[in-house]
Tab-separated table of C-alpha atoms in Angstrom:
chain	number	residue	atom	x	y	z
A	1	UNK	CA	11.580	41.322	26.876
A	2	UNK	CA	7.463	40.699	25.555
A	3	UNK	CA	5.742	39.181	28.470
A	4	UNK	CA	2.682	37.424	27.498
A	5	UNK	CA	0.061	35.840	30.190
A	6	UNK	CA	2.306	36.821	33.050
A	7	UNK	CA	5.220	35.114	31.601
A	8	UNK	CA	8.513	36.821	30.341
A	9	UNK	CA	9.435	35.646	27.000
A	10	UNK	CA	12.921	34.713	25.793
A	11	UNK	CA	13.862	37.541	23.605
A	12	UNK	CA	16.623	35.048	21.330
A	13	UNK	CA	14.340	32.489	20.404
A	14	UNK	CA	11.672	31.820	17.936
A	15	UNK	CA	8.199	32.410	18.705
A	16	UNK	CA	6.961	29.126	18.248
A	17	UNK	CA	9.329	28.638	20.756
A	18	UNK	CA	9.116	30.914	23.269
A	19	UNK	CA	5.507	30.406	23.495
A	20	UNK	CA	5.792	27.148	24.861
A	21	UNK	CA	7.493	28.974	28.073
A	22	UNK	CA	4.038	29.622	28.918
A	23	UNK	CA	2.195	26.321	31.190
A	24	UNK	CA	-0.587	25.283	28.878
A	25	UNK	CA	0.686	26.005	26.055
A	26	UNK	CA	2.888	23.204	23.654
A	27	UNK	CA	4.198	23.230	20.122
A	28	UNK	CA	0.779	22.600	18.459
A	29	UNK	CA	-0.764	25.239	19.875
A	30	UNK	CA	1.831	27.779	19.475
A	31	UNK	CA	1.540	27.272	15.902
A	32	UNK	CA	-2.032	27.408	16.071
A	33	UNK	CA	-1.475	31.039	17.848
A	34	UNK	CA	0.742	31.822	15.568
A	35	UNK	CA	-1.167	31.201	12.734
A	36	UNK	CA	-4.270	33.081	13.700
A	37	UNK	CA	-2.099	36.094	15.017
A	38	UNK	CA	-0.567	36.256	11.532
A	39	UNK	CA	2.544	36.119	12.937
A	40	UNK	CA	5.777	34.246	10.984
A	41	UNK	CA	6.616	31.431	13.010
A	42	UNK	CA	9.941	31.836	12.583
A	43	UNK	CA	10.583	35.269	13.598
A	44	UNK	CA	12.627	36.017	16.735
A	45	UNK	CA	10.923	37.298	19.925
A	46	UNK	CA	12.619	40.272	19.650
A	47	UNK	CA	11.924	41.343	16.500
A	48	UNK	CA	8.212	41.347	16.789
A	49	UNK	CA	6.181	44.852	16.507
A	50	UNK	CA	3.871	45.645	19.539
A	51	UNK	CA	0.917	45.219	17.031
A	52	UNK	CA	2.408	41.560	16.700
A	53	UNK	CA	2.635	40.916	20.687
A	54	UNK	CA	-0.781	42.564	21.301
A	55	UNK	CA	-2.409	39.949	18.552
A	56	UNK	CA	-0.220	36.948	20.216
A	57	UNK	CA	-1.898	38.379	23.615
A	58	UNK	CA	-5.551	38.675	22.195
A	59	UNK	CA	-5.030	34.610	20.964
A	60	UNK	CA	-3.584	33.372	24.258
A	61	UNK	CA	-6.189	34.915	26.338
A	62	UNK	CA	-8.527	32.689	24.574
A	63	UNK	CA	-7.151	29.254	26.144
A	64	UNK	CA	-6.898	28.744	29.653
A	65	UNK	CA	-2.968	28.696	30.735
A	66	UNK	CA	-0.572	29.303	33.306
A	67	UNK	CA	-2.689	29.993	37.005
A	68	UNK	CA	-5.824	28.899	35.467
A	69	UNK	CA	-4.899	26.122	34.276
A	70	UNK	CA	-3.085	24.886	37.151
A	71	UNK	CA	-5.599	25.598	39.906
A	72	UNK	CA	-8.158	23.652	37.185
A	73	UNK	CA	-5.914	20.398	37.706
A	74	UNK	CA	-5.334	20.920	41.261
A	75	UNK	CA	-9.108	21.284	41.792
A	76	UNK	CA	-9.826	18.412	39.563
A	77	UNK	CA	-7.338	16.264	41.616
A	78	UNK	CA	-8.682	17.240	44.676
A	79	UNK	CA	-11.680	16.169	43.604
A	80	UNK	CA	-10.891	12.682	42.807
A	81	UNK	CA	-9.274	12.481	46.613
A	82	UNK	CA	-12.253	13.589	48.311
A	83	UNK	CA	-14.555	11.249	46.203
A	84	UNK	CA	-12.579	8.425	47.698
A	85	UNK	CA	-12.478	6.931	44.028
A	86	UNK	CA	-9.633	4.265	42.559
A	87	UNK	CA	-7.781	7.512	40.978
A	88	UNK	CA	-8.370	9.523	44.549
A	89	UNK	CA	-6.720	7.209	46.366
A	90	UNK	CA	-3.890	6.382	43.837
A	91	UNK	CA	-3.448	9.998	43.909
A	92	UNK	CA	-3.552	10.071	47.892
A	93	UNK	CA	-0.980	7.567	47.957
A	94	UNK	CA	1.263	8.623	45.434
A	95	UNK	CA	1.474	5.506	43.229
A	96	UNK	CA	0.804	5.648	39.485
A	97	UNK	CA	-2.722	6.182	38.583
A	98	UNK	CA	-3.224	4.991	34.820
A	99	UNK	CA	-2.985	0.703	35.702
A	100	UNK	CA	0.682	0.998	35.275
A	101	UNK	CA	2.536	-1.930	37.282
A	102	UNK	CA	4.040	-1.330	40.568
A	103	UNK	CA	5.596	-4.410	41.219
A	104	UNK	CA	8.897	-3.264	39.660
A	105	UNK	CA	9.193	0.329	38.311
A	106	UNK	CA	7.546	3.599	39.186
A	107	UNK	CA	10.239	4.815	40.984
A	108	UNK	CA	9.585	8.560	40.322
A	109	UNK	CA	6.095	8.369	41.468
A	110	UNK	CA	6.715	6.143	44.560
A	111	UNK	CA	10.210	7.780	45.739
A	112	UNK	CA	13.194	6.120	46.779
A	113	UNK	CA	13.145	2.705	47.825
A	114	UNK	CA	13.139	1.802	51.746
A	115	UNK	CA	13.760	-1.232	53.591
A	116	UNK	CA	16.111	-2.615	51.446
A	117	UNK	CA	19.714	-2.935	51.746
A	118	UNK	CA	22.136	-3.969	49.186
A	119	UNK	CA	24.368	-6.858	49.815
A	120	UNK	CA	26.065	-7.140	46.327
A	121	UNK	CA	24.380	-8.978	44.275
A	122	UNK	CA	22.019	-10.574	46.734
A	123	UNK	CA	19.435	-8.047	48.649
A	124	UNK	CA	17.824	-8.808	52.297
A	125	UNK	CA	14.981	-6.964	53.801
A	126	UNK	CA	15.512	-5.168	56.750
């Protein structure tokens, strides 16, 4: 099993693939490593020579991923909260940030609903 930026790779799938295991990294720029590594995109994880995984390694290590990466958007988050900006405070509160409408929707970011029970087809408020 290759394990690339702290990350164990799936020995059964393609590399293009199994690249994308690692946070930060998506199908464009798996290819992009890929490419650069000289490394068949469609070859299997586990058939790959070390010379192969040690290029792979040399051309992740030059993007920021996994830890990095998420301590760089936790930081930059945290930021926005202590600013005490629009975003900060969206983010504080846990509603969408980006202008979408909370009027109906954005479940997922606002949790399940309270206060309401269901009476059939009619609702009341608590």
């Amino acid at each position: 099993m290759a394990r690339i930026a702290g990350v164990n790779i799936a020995p059964q799938k393609h590399i293009v693939i199994s690249l994308r295991d690692i946070y930060g990294i998506g199908i464009a720029r798996s290819r992009k490593i890929c490419k650069n590594a000289n490394v068949d995109h469609q070859t299997k994880t586990k058939d790959l020579t070390e010379a192969q995984l040690e290029a792979i390694r040399t051309e992740v290590a030059k993007f920021i991923v996994e830890g990095d990466l998420r301590r760089e958007v936790s930081m930059n988050i945290k930021r926005l909260v202590d600013l005490g900006c629009y975003r900060g405070s969206r983010h504080k509160k846990g509603l969408p940030v980006r202008g979408q409408r909370t009027r109906t929707n954005a479940r997922s970011r606002k949790g399940r609903r309270k206060g309401v029970i269901s009476l059939g087809n009619k609702t009341a408020a608590k």
